[in-house]
Amino acid sequence: MPRARRRVNGIDVFMWGLRVIVAAIALIGVVATLFTGRYSLSQWFDFAMFGLTLGSVYALIALGYTMVYGVLRMINFAHGDITMTGAFAGYFMASSMARNGYFESHPGFAMLAVFAVAMLACITIALLTERYAYRPFRHSLGQAPLICAIGVSFVLQQTVRGMFGSGVKSYPTLSWHDVVLEFGGVRVPVVNLFVMGCAIVAMVGLYWIVHRTRMGMAMRAVSEDKNAASLMGVDVDRVIVFAFTLGGAMAGVASVCYALIYQQVHFFMGFAPGIKAFGAAVLGGIGSIPGAMIGGMFLGLIEAMGPALFLDGLGIPAPYQLRDVIGFLVLLMVLIFRPQGLFGEAMAKRRA
Amino acid sequence: MDVSVRARNAALGAVLSGLLSTGAAVAQSNEIRVEPGAPIVVGGYWVLSGGDAALGNDQRRGVELAIKDFGGEILGHPIRFLAEDSQCSAEGGQTAATKLAANPAIVAVLGPSCSSEATAAAPILWKSGLVSIGTSATSPSLTAADRKPDYDGFLRVVFSDADQGPADAKWVFEALKAKNIVTIHDGSPYTQQLTSEMAKTFTGLGGKVASQEAVAPTDVDMRPVLAKIASEKPDAVYVPIFVPATAQILKQAKQTQGLENVPFIGGGGIMTPDIMDAAGDAVVGFYGAFPDVTPEAQGQDYPRLLQAYQDEYGEAPTSGFVANAYDGMTMLKLALEKAAKQEPDGALVIDKAALRDALFAVQFDGMSGPIACDANGQCSNFKPAIYRYENADRASFAIGTNPKKIYP
């Protein structure tokens, strides 16, 4: 349908003004920063590297939001805290293996074990949440499931706090953790490559499952129309359980990746990445797998490079305090231009 | 009955008249009459529950030990001690102060532990003529020269944070011989004030503050801000923030080119074993700038107090402020002995204004060191110290040995 011509009103003018102002500030900041030449090219590369690594973790968590949203049309706000439980499970596995030296003698196998334990923990918690907190509300009207998800988030946080204390725990370090590869003057820590690799493999795997398997087809059918899918013989409950399993598995991978880079676990650690990953999922177009991936990477990049790129040149003191402001401002700007998110259009059109 | 009916009626009248005309709030009883044999009632409020309960309980015990040392009485009257829980929050302080202020028998109040409590509670208490003696609330504004008249009834037997920043700047400049530094705060008023005071003094000494950075307390990716700091080539980094962000900074600084060997100096927020768990081996060599709370910095009699504490409660004190609480009670006793008038029948008449003046005038050598008040109610000196973490083994945590006191 061709877009109807509308009359320009005050709000349009304001929105355009806002876009122009933000774009102008960003542009002036970038030019000023590059002009002062405080950072070398290799430092910019480092920033991009850190940003993509953090973005990979956001992307992995965002995939969980997107999977569940795709089939249930529900935001699983407890997803960040499910990730946290995986990080704790992985921490206990890793620290016990670090104590008996297994971590150093069999690093590959130990890493696999940590991933397995973390994923298992996340999947278990995700399925329990689905069974006991979400399923009873599935057919209720209003925002009951959403509120319930927020409740689950508190329950998970406080349970872990009660069981393991409110202190910050340090993840054991691996011998390959600090290995840095050098390509023509550019330094790349192996652990960053590893995390990015995990994210890409996970995304490709998910994409394949959703688009090339029978279960994936069932998921897409449920996503289109739950009732019609059920009439065609699709077991909706099984599909939903499968979506939560996939989301939990992604949370498990994300939790280990997060712990590998930042080496801290504590009961509240899931909250901030959860919110950011949710932002990333919305940014990419919630429900879209490549969207979650791109959204996560984009948000990570903006957070790492934004303060230095936009604010340093403007002479704003302590720019790193404002990194979340920049991240969410970009999210806001994207949504103003494209309310459906970067990759949301295909789904929106299909459902129209 | 604890107190004469007259005083109670007078107080009730004051409350009523206060309700009728707000201007008449001072028209209440300025005297407390303690009948022969009746107890002198002392109020107190600290954090006695929740995560910081150890801090408040220690101070309550300090007061109890002082009362025990007086034989349980002052001027022949037994002491009755009423402690309220103020939960280390402004709301808790307000509730506790309202409750204490409503009790007409109370002569003065000891506590609190936290500055947020004192900020809310001290004006409420002073409106009823009650002086409060702070025992571990250290915010500079409570005894600043420009404090509001509402706080005229507050004095404290503990140091003020106002001296922390300048003391840290002096040590970094003179002992560490750093000439070019970077500071990091986390957006909270405490860390912001501290870093700006430190930077001001450091510049005044002739040093250069290359930049003043900030992070969020929940940030995990510190590499961009550390890369920026590295580009300033600092001799030292002053980062008086809290455990999670500090741990990330320490760990990631070890992996940042140019910062591997730069000393980092933290503040009171990291004087806890939690930093050892959170930062792991990266904590080794990390400096902590914090007042001297080791036994040798306290008064002469401090070892005796420690022993008495051990005998009475079967454990060692968990915070460094037992001596301050003990001194607060001693101060009140000395002031009461000066300000209270004995009547021929053995009754005691305490004029609240006279008691306040007597408290401000008292001078003695306390458990925590010499006590003497300035006009703004600051009665204890700041004793700076610098500590350094020697290893990351949580079990070895003890302020003084690990982190080891390296200055003075």
CSV table of N, CA, C and O in Angstrom, one decimal, chain A residues 170-270:
chain,number,residue,atom,x,y,z
A,170,SER,N,35.3,-14.3,42.0
A,170,SER,CA,36.2,-14.1,40.9
A,170,SER,C,36.3,-15.5,40.2
A,170,SER,O,36.6,-16.5,40.8
A,171,TYR,N,36.2,-15.4,38.9
A,171,TYR,CA,36.3,-16.6,38.0
A,171,TYR,C,37.7,-17.0,37.9
A,171,TYR,O,38.6,-16.2,37.8
A,172,PRO,N,38.0,-18.3,37.9
A,172,PRO,CA,39.4,-18.7,37.7
A,172,PRO,C,40.0,-18.3,36.4
A,172,PRO,O,39.2,-18.3,35.4
A,173,THR,N,41.2,-18.0,36.3
A,173,THR,CA,41.8,-17.6,35.0
A,173,THR,C,42.5,-18.8,34.3
A,173,THR,O,43.0,-19.7,35.0
A,174,LEU,N,42.4,-18.9,33.0
A,174,LEU,CA,43.0,-20.0,32.3
A,174,LEU,C,44.4,-19.5,31.7
A,174,LEU,O,44.6,-18.3,31.6
A,175,SER,N,45.2,-20.4,31.5
A,175,SER,CA,46.5,-20.1,31.0
A,175,SER,C,46.4,-19.4,29.6
A,175,SER,O,47.2,-18.5,29.3
A,176,TRP,N,45.4,-19.8,28.8
A,176,TRP,CA,45.3,-19.2,27.4
A,176,TRP,C,44.6,-17.9,27.5
A,176,TRP,O,44.3,-17.2,26.5
A,177,HIS,N,44.1,-17.5,28.7
A,177,HIS,CA,43.3,-16.3,28.8
A,177,HIS,C,43.9,-15.0,28.3
A,177,HIS,O,43.3,-14.2,27.7
A,178,ASP,N,45.2,-14.9,28.7
A,178,ASP,CA,45.9,-13.6,28.4
A,178,ASP,C,46.7,-13.7,27.1
A,178,ASP,O,47.5,-12.8,26.8
A,179,VAL,N,46.6,-14.8,26.3
A,179,VAL,CA,47.3,-14.9,25.1
A,179,VAL,C,46.8,-13.9,24.1
A,179,VAL,O,45.6,-13.7,23.9
A,180,VAL,N,47.8,-13.2,23.5
A,180,VAL,CA,47.4,-12.1,22.5
A,180,VAL,C,48.0,-12.4,21.2
A,180,VAL,O,49.2,-12.7,21.1
A,181,LEU,N,47.2,-12.4,20.1
A,181,LEU,CA,47.7,-12.6,18.8
A,181,LEU,C,48.1,-11.3,18.2
A,181,LEU,O,47.4,-10.3,18.4
A,182,GLU,N,49.1,-11.2,17.4
A,182,GLU,CA,49.5,-10.0,16.7
A,182,GLU,C,49.4,-10.1,15.2
A,182,GLU,O,50.1,-11.0,14.6
A,183,PHE,N,48.6,-9.3,14.6
A,183,PHE,CA,48.6,-9.3,13.1
A,183,PHE,C,49.0,-7.9,12.7
A,183,PHE,O,48.3,-6.9,12.8
A,184,GLY,N,50.3,-7.8,12.2
A,184,GLY,CA,50.7,-6.5,11.7
A,184,GLY,C,50.5,-5.3,12.6
A,184,GLY,O,49.8,-4.3,12.2
A,185,GLY,N,50.9,-5.4,13.9
A,185,GLY,CA,50.7,-4.3,14.8
A,185,GLY,C,49.4,-4.2,15.5
A,185,GLY,O,49.2,-3.4,16.4
A,186,VAL,N,48.5,-5.1,15.1
A,186,VAL,CA,47.2,-5.1,15.8
A,186,VAL,C,47.1,-6.2,16.7
A,186,VAL,O,47.5,-7.4,16.4
A,187,ARG,N,46.7,-5.9,18.0
A,187,ARG,CA,46.7,-7.0,19.0
A,187,ARG,C,45.3,-7.5,19.2
A,187,ARG,O,44.4,-6.7,19.4
A,188,VAL,N,45.1,-8.8,19.2
A,188,VAL,CA,43.8,-9.4,19.4
A,188,VAL,C,43.9,-10.5,20.5
A,188,VAL,O,44.5,-11.5,20.3
A,189,PRO,N,43.3,-10.2,21.6
A,189,PRO,CA,43.3,-11.3,22.6
A,189,PRO,C,42.5,-12.5,22.1
A,189,PRO,O,41.4,-12.3,21.5
A,190,VAL,N,43.0,-13.7,22.4
A,190,VAL,CA,42.4,-14.9,21.9
A,190,VAL,C,41.0,-15.0,22.5
A,190,VAL,O,40.0,-15.5,21.8
A,191,VAL,N,40.8,-14.6,23.8
A,191,VAL,CA,39.6,-14.8,24.4
A,191,VAL,C,38.5,-14.0,23.7
A,191,VAL,O,37.3,-14.5,23.6
A,192,ASN,N,38.8,-12.9,23.2
A,192,ASN,CA,37.8,-12.1,22.5
A,192,ASN,C,37.4,-12.8,21.2
A,192,ASN,O,36.2,-12.9,20.9
A,193,LEU,N,38.3,-13.4,20.5
A,193,LEU,CA,38.0,-14.1,19.3
A,193,LEU,C,37.1,-15.3,19.6
A,193,LEU,O,36.1,-15.6,18.9
A,194,PHE,N,37.4,-16.0,20.7
A,194,PHE,CA,36.7,-17.1,21.1
A,194,PHE,C,35.2,-16.8,21.4
A,194,PHE,O,34.3,-17.5,20.9
A,195,VAL,N,35.0,-15.7,22.1
A,195,VAL,CA,33.7,-15.2,22.5
A,195,VAL,C,32.9,-14.9,21.2
A,195,VAL,O,31.7,-15.3,21.0
A,196,MET,N,33.6,-14.1,20.3
A,196,MET,CA,32.9,-13.8,19.0
A,196,MET,C,32.5,-15.0,18.2
A,196,MET,O,31.5,-15.1,17.6
A,197,GLY,N,33.5,-16.0,18.2
A,197,GLY,CA,33.2,-17.2,17.5
A,197,GLY,C,32.0,-17.9,18.0
A,197,GLY,O,31.2,-18.4,17.3
A,198,CYS,N,32.0,-18.0,19.4
A,198,CYS,CA,30.8,-18.7,20.0
A,198,CYS,C,29.5,-18.0,19.6
A,198,CYS,O,28.6,-18.7,19.2
A,199,ALA,N,29.5,-16.7,19.6
A,199,ALA,CA,28.3,-16.0,19.2
A,199,ALA,C,27.9,-16.3,17.8
A,199,ALA,O,26.7,-16.6,17.5
A,200,ILE,N,28.8,-16.3,16.9
A,200,ILE,CA,28.5,-16.5,15.5
A,200,ILE,C,28.1,-17.9,15.2
A,200,ILE,O,27.0,-18.2,14.6
A,201,VAL,N,28.8,-18.9,15.8
A,201,VAL,CA,28.3,-20.3,15.7
A,201,VAL,C,26.9,-20.5,16.2
A,201,VAL,O,26.1,-21.1,15.6
A,202,ALA,N,26.7,-19.9,17.4
A,202,ALA,CA,25.3,-20.0,18.0
A,202,ALA,C,24.3,-19.5,17.1
A,202,ALA,O,23.2,-20.1,16.9
A,203,MET,N,24.6,-18.3,16.5
A,203,MET,CA,23.5,-17.7,15.7
A,203,MET,C,23.3,-18.5,14.4
A,203,MET,O,22.1,-18.7,14.1
A,204,VAL,N,24.3,-18.9,13.8
A,204,VAL,CA,24.2,-19.7,12.6
A,204,VAL,C,23.4,-21.0,12.9
A,204,VAL,O,22.5,-21.4,12.2
A,205,GLY,N,23.8,-21.6,14.0
A,205,GLY,CA,23.1,-22.8,14.4
A,205,GLY,C,21.6,-22.6,14.6
A,205,GLY,O,20.7,-23.4,14.1
A,206,LEU,N,21.3,-21.5,15.3
A,206,LEU,CA,19.9,-21.2,15.6
A,206,LEU,C,19.1,-21.0,14.3
A,206,LEU,O,18.0,-21.4,14.1
A,207,TYR,N,19.8,-20.2,13.4
A,207,TYR,CA,19.1,-19.9,12.1
A,207,TYR,C,18.8,-21.1,11.4
A,207,TYR,O,17.7,-21.3,10.8
A,208,TRP,N,19.8,-22.0,11.4
A,208,TRP,CA,19.6,-23.3,10.7
A,208,TRP,C,18.4,-24.1,11.3
A,208,TRP,O,17.6,-24.6,10.6
A,209,ILE,N,18.4,-24.1,12.6
A,209,ILE,CA,17.3,-24.9,13.3
A,209,ILE,C,16.0,-24.3,12.9
A,209,ILE,O,15.0,-25.0,12.5
A,210,VAL,N,15.9,-23.0,13.0
A,210,VAL,CA,14.6,-22.4,12.7
A,210,VAL,C,14.1,-22.5,11.3
A,210,VAL,O,12.9,-22.6,11.0
A,211,HIS,N,15.1,-22.4,10.3
A,211,HIS,CA,14.7,-22.4,8.9
A,211,HIS,C,14.8,-23.7,8.2
A,211,HIS,O,14.4,-23.8,7.1
A,212,ARG,N,15.5,-24.7,8.8
A,212,ARG,CA,15.8,-25.9,8.0
A,212,ARG,C,15.3,-27.2,8.7
A,212,ARG,O,15.5,-28.2,8.1
A,213,THR,N,14.7,-27.1,9.9
A,213,THR,CA,14.3,-28.4,10.5
A,213,THR,C,12.8,-28.3,10.6
A,213,THR,O,12.1,-27.3,10.5
A,214,ARG,N,12.2,-29.5,10.9
A,214,ARG,CA,10.8,-29.6,11.1
A,214,ARG,C,10.3,-28.9,12.3
A,214,ARG,O,9.3,-28.2,12.3
A,215,MET,N,11.2,-29.0,13.4
A,215,MET,CA,10.8,-28.3,14.6
A,215,MET,C,10.8,-26.7,14.4
A,215,MET,O,10.0,-26.0,14.9
A,216,GLY,N,11.8,-26.3,13.6
A,216,GLY,CA,11.9,-24.9,13.2
A,216,GLY,C,10.6,-24.5,12.5
A,216,GLY,O,10.1,-23.4,12.7
A,217,MET,N,10.2,-25.3,11.6
A,217,MET,CA,9.0,-25.0,10.8
A,217,MET,C,7.8,-24.9,11.7
A,217,MET,O,7.0,-23.9,11.6
A,218,ALA,N,7.7,-25.8,12.7
A,218,ALA,CA,6.7,-25.7,13.7
A,218,ALA,C,6.7,-24.4,14.5
A,218,ALA,O,5.7,-23.8,14.7
A,219,MET,N,8.0,-24.0,14.8
A,219,MET,CA,8.1,-22.8,15.6
A,219,MET,C,7.6,-21.6,14.8
A,219,MET,O,6.9,-20.7,15.3
A,220,ARG,N,8.0,-21.6,13.5
A,220,ARG,CA,7.5,-20.5,12.7
A,220,ARG,C,6.0,-20.5,12.5
A,220,ARG,O,5.4,-19.5,12.5
A,221,ALA,N,5.4,-21.7,12.4
A,221,ALA,CA,4.0,-21.8,12.3
A,221,ALA,C,3.3,-21.3,13.6
A,221,ALA,O,2.4,-20.5,13.5
A,222,VAL,N,3.8,-21.7,14.8
A,222,VAL,CA,3.3,-21.2,16.0
A,222,VAL,C,3.4,-19.7,16.1
A,222,VAL,O,2.5,-19.0,16.6
A,223,SER,N,4.5,-19.2,15.6
A,223,SER,CA,4.8,-17.8,15.7
A,223,SER,C,3.8,-17.0,14.8
A,223,SER,O,3.3,-15.9,15.2
A,224,GLU,N,3.4,-17.6,13.7
A,224,GLU,CA,2.4,-16.9,12.8
A,224,GLU,C,1.0,-16.9,13.4
A,224,GLU,O,0.4,-15.9,13.5
A,225,ASP,N,0.6,-18.1,13.9
A,225,ASP,CA,-0.8,-18.2,14.4
A,225,ASP,C,-0.8,-19.4,15.3
A,225,ASP,O,-0.9,-20.6,14.7
A,226,LYS,N,-0.9,-19.2,16.6
A,226,LYS,CA,-0.9,-20.4,17.5
A,226,LYS,C,-2.1,-21.3,17.2
A,226,LYS,O,-1.9,-22.5,17.2
A,227,ASN,N,-3.2,-20.7,17.1
A,227,ASN,CA,-4.4,-21.6,16.9
A,227,ASN,C,-4.4,-22.4,15.6
A,227,ASN,O,-4.7,-23.6,15.6
A,228,ALA,N,-4.1,-21.7,14.6
A,228,ALA,CA,-4.0,-22.4,13.3
A,228,ALA,C,-3.0,-23.5,13.3
A,228,ALA,O,-3.3,-24.6,12.9
A,229,ALA,N,-1.8,-23.2,13.9
A,229,ALA,CA,-0.8,-24.3,14.0
A,229,ALA,C,-1.3,-25.5,14.8
A,229,ALA,O,-1.1,-26.6,14.4
A,230,SER,N,-2.0,-25.2,15.8
A,230,SER,CA,-2.5,-26.2,16.7
A,230,SER,C,-3.5,-27.1,15.9
A,230,SER,O,-3.6,-28.3,16.0
A,231,LEU,N,-4.4,-26.4,15.1
A,231,LEU,CA,-5.4,-27.2,14.2
A,231,LEU,C,-4.7,-28.0,13.2
A,231,LEU,O,-5.2,-29.0,12.8
A,232,MET,N,-3.5,-27.6,12.8
A,232,MET,CA,-2.8,-28.3,11.7
A,232,MET,C,-1.9,-29.5,12.4
A,232,MET,O,-1.1,-30.1,11.7
A,233,GLY,N,-2.1,-29.7,13.7
A,233,GLY,CA,-1.4,-30.8,14.3
A,233,GLY,C,-0.1,-30.5,14.9
A,233,GLY,O,0.7,-31.4,15.3
A,234,VAL,N,0.2,-29.2,15.1
A,234,VAL,CA,1.5,-28.9,15.7
A,234,VAL,C,1.2,-28.9,17.2
A,234,VAL,O,0.3,-28.3,17.7
A,235,ASP,N,2.1,-29.6,18.0
A,235,ASP,CA,2.0,-29.6,19.4
A,235,ASP,C,2.6,-28.3,20.0
A,235,ASP,O,3.8,-28.1,20.1
A,236,VAL,N,1.7,-27.3,20.3
A,236,VAL,CA,2.2,-26.0,20.7
A,236,VAL,C,3.0,-26.0,21.9
A,236,VAL,O,4.0,-25.3,22.0
A,237,ASP,N,2.6,-26.8,22.9
A,237,ASP,CA,3.4,-26.9,24.2
A,237,ASP,C,4.8,-27.3,23.9
A,237,ASP,O,5.7,-26.8,24.5
A,238,ARG,N,4.9,-28.3,23.0
A,238,ARG,CA,6.2,-28.8,22.8
A,238,ARG,C,7.1,-27.8,22.1
A,238,ARG,O,8.3,-27.6,22.4
A,239,VAL,N,6.5,-27.0,21.2
A,239,VAL,CA,7.2,-26.0,20.5
A,239,VAL,C,7.7,-24.9,21.5
A,239,VAL,O,8.8,-24.5,21.4
A,240,ILE,N,6.8,-24.6,22.4
A,240,ILE,CA,7.2,-23.5,23.4
A,240,ILE,C,8.3,-24.0,24.2
A,240,ILE,O,9.3,-23.3,24.5
A,241,VAL,N,8.2,-25.3,24.7
A,241,VAL,CA,9.3,-25.9,25.5
A,241,VAL,C,10.6,-25.8,24.7
A,241,VAL,O,11.7,-25.5,25.3
A,242,PHE,N,10.5,-26.2,23.4
A,242,PHE,CA,11.7,-26.2,22.6
A,242,PHE,C,12.3,-24.8,22.5
A,242,PHE,O,13.5,-24.6,22.6
A,243,ALA,N,11.4,-23.8,22.4
A,243,ALA,CA,11.9,-22.4,22.3
A,243,ALA,C,12.7,-22.0,23.5
A,243,ALA,O,13.7,-21.4,23.5
A,244,PHE,N,12.1,-22.4,24.7
A,244,PHE,CA,12.7,-22.0,26.0
A,244,PHE,C,14.0,-22.8,26.1
A,244,PHE,O,15.0,-22.3,26.7
A,245,THR,N,14.1,-24.0,25.6
A,245,THR,CA,15.3,-24.8,25.7
A,245,THR,C,16.4,-24.1,24.9
A,245,THR,O,17.5,-23.9,25.4
A,246,LEU,N,16.1,-23.7,23.7
A,246,LEU,CA,17.1,-23.0,22.8
A,246,LEU,C,17.5,-21.7,23.5
A,246,LEU,O,18.7,-21.4,23.6
A,247,GLY,N,16.5,-20.9,24.0
A,247,GLY,CA,16.9,-19.7,24.7
A,247,GLY,C,17.8,-19.9,25.9
A,247,GLY,O,18.7,-19.2,26.1
A,248,GLY,N,17.4,-21.0,26.7
A,248,GLY,CA,18.3,-21.3,27.8
A,248,GLY,C,19.7,-21.7,27.4
A,248,GLY,O,20.7,-21.3,28.1
A,249,ALA,N,19.8,-22.5,26.4
A,249,ALA,CA,21.1,-22.9,25.9
A,249,ALA,C,21.9,-21.7,25.5
A,249,ALA,O,23.1,-21.6,25.8
A,250,MET,N,21.3,-20.7,24.8
A,250,MET,CA,22.0,-19.5,24.4
A,250,MET,C,22.4,-18.7,25.7
A,250,MET,O,23.5,-18.2,25.7
A,251,ALA,N,21.6,-18.7,26.7
A,251,ALA,CA,21.9,-18.0,28.0
A,251,ALA,C,23.1,-18.7,28.6
A,251,ALA,O,24.0,-18.0,29.1
A,252,GLY,N,23.2,-20.0,28.5
A,252,GLY,CA,24.3,-20.7,29.1
A,252,GLY,C,25.6,-20.4,28.4
A,252,GLY,O,26.6,-20.1,29.1
A,253,VAL,N,25.6,-20.3,27.1
A,253,VAL,CA,26.8,-20.0,26.3
A,253,VAL,C,27.1,-18.5,26.7
A,253,VAL,O,28.3,-18.2,27.0
A,254,ALA,N,26.1,-17.6,26.7
A,254,ALA,CA,26.4,-16.2,27.0
A,254,ALA,C,27.0,-16.1,28.4
A,254,ALA,O,28.0,-15.3,28.6
A,255,SER,N,26.5,-16.9,29.4
A,255,SER,CA,27.0,-16.7,30.7
A,255,SER,C,28.5,-17.1,30.8
A,255,SER,O,29.3,-16.4,31.5
A,256,VAL,N,28.9,-18.2,30.2
A,256,VAL,CA,30.3,-18.6,30.2
A,256,VAL,C,31.2,-17.5,29.5
A,256,VAL,O,32.3,-17.2,30.0
A,257,CYS,N,30.7,-17.1,28.3
A,257,CYS,CA,31.4,-16.0,27.6
A,257,CYS,C,31.6,-14.8,28.5
A,257,CYS,O,32.7,-14.3,28.5
A,258,TYR,N,30.6,-14.4,29.1
A,258,TYR,CA,30.6,-13.2,30.0
A,258,TYR,C,31.7,-13.4,31.1
A,258,TYR,O,32.5,-12.6,31.3
A,259,ALA,N,31.6,-14.6,31.7
A,259,ALA,CA,32.5,-14.8,32.8
A,259,ALA,C,34.0,-14.9,32.3
A,259,ALA,O,34.9,-14.6,33.0
A,260,LEU,N,34.1,-15.4,31.1
A,260,LEU,CA,35.5,-15.6,30.5
A,260,LEU,C,36.1,-14.2,30.4
A,260,LEU,O,37.3,-14.0,30.6
A,261,ILE,N,35.3,-13.2,29.9
A,261,ILE,CA,35.9,-11.9,29.7
A,261,ILE,C,36.0,-11.1,31.0
A,261,ILE,O,37.0,-10.5,31.2
A,262,TYR,N,34.9,-11.1,31.7
A,262,TYR,CA,34.9,-10.2,32.9
A,262,TYR,C,35.2,-10.8,34.2
A,262,TYR,O,35.4,-10.1,35.2
A,263,GLN,N,35.2,-12.1,34.2
A,263,GLN,CA,35.8,-12.9,35.4
A,263,GLN,C,35.1,-12.6,36.7
A,263,GLN,O,35.8,-12.6,37.7
A,264,GLN,N,33.9,-12.1,36.7
A,264,GLN,CA,33.2,-11.9,37.9
A,264,GLN,C,31.8,-12.5,37.9
A,264,GLN,O,31.2,-12.4,36.8
A,265,VAL,N,31.4,-13.1,39.0
A,265,VAL,CA,30.0,-13.5,39.1
A,265,VAL,C,29.4,-12.9,40.4
A,265,VAL,O,30.1,-13.0,41.4
A,266,HIS,N,28.2,-12.4,40.3
A,266,HIS,CA,27.5,-12.0,41.5
A,266,HIS,C,26.0,-12.0,41.2
A,266,HIS,O,25.6,-12.1,40.0
A,267,PHE,N,25.2,-12.0,42.3
A,267,PHE,CA,23.8,-12.4,42.1
A,267,PHE,C,23.0,-11.3,41.2
A,267,PHE,O,22.0,-11.6,40.6
A,268,PHE,N,23.5,-10.1,41.1
A,268,PHE,CA,22.8,-9.1,40.4
A,268,PHE,C,23.4,-8.9,39.0
A,268,PHE,O,23.0,-8.0,38.2
A,269,MET,N,24.3,-9.8,38.6
A,269,MET,CA,25.0,-9.6,37.3
A,269,MET,C,24.1,-9.7,36.1
A,269,MET,O,24.5,-9.2,35.0
A,270,GLY,N,23.0,-10.4,36.2
A,270,GLY,CA,22.2,-10.6,35.0
A,270,GLY,C,21.3,-9.4,34.7
A,270,GLY,O,20.9,-9.3,33.5
